[in-house]
């Protein structure tokens, strides 16, 4: 069974554009940015990521999904691809203007929540049985194996455990962790779905280093940092809200030592 999502993404693309055409006049005429973003998030994103809980997303599939979303986003903002290139407008700048939700991250969150929902079933239904089923007499083909639905959780958990330096003996399998909704979402679900920087999506750990007169926001996963000049802690919260990125504190991080 091939896990090629190209035909499904093609259908999702047509559905997203069809949904956008139905609300195009409204989103282009409204001057309320929050209302426009809410309309986009509540209509186009669900059409684009319908049944994403069952997808086995590869990197190329995530790129295709992001390309579709950016195309609809440009049309909503009235910016063509050619004008964006000529004016050298970054994708992150368009996202700052639109304030819409990231489709790839939305698909990941939907998949995480659906996995937890399935693993908490206790009535022996087929959904849970198929998820737990491991073929005994079937060998995977030669070459790079196809991406399985559960590979996303396995990889995400390994990255989190490695970042927190948790020994393998103390690590919990994702299927066991998924039965606890709070622990599952605390470990894998980011606090904000607006985490796109220069076209890069994903769960980004944010470390706030409090310096004298400056608040620097450092992204360990990216070779960049953003510095904001703020007078106090209340000011940084206001600036932080405008950025739509929320911190994900790393265990063991000594803020006082980094500040000095």
CSV table of N, CA and C in Angstrom, one decimal, residues 140-148:
chain,number,residue,atom,x,y,z
A,140,UNK,N,9.1,-5.6,5.6
A,140,UNK,CA,9.1,-4.4,4.9
A,140,UNK,C,10.0,-4.5,3.7
A,141,UNK,N,9.7,-3.9,2.6
A,141,UNK,CA,10.4,-4.0,1.3
A,141,UNK,C,11.8,-3.4,1.5
A,142,UNK,N,12.7,-3.7,0.5
A,142,UNK,CA,14.1,-3.2,0.5
A,142,UNK,C,14.1,-1.7,0.3
A,143,UNK,N,15.2,-1.1,0.6
A,143,UNK,CA,15.3,0.4,0.5
A,143,UNK,C,14.7,1.1,1.6
A,144,UNK,N,14.5,2.4,1.4
A,144,UNK,CA,14.0,3.2,2.5
A,144,UNK,C,12.5,2.8,2.7
A,145,UNK,N,12.1,2.5,4.0
A,145,UNK,CA,10.8,2.1,4.2
A,145,UNK,C,9.8,3.2,4.1
A,146,UNK,N,8.6,2.9,3.7
A,146,UNK,CA,7.5,3.9,3.6
A,146,UNK,C,7.2,4.5,5.0
A,147,UNK,N,6.8,5.8,4.9
A,147,UNK,CA,6.5,6.5,6.2
A,147,UNK,C,5.2,5.9,6.7
A,148,UNK,N,5.2,5.4,8.0
A,148,UNK,CA,4.0,4.9,8.6
A,148,UNK,C,3.3,6.1,9.4
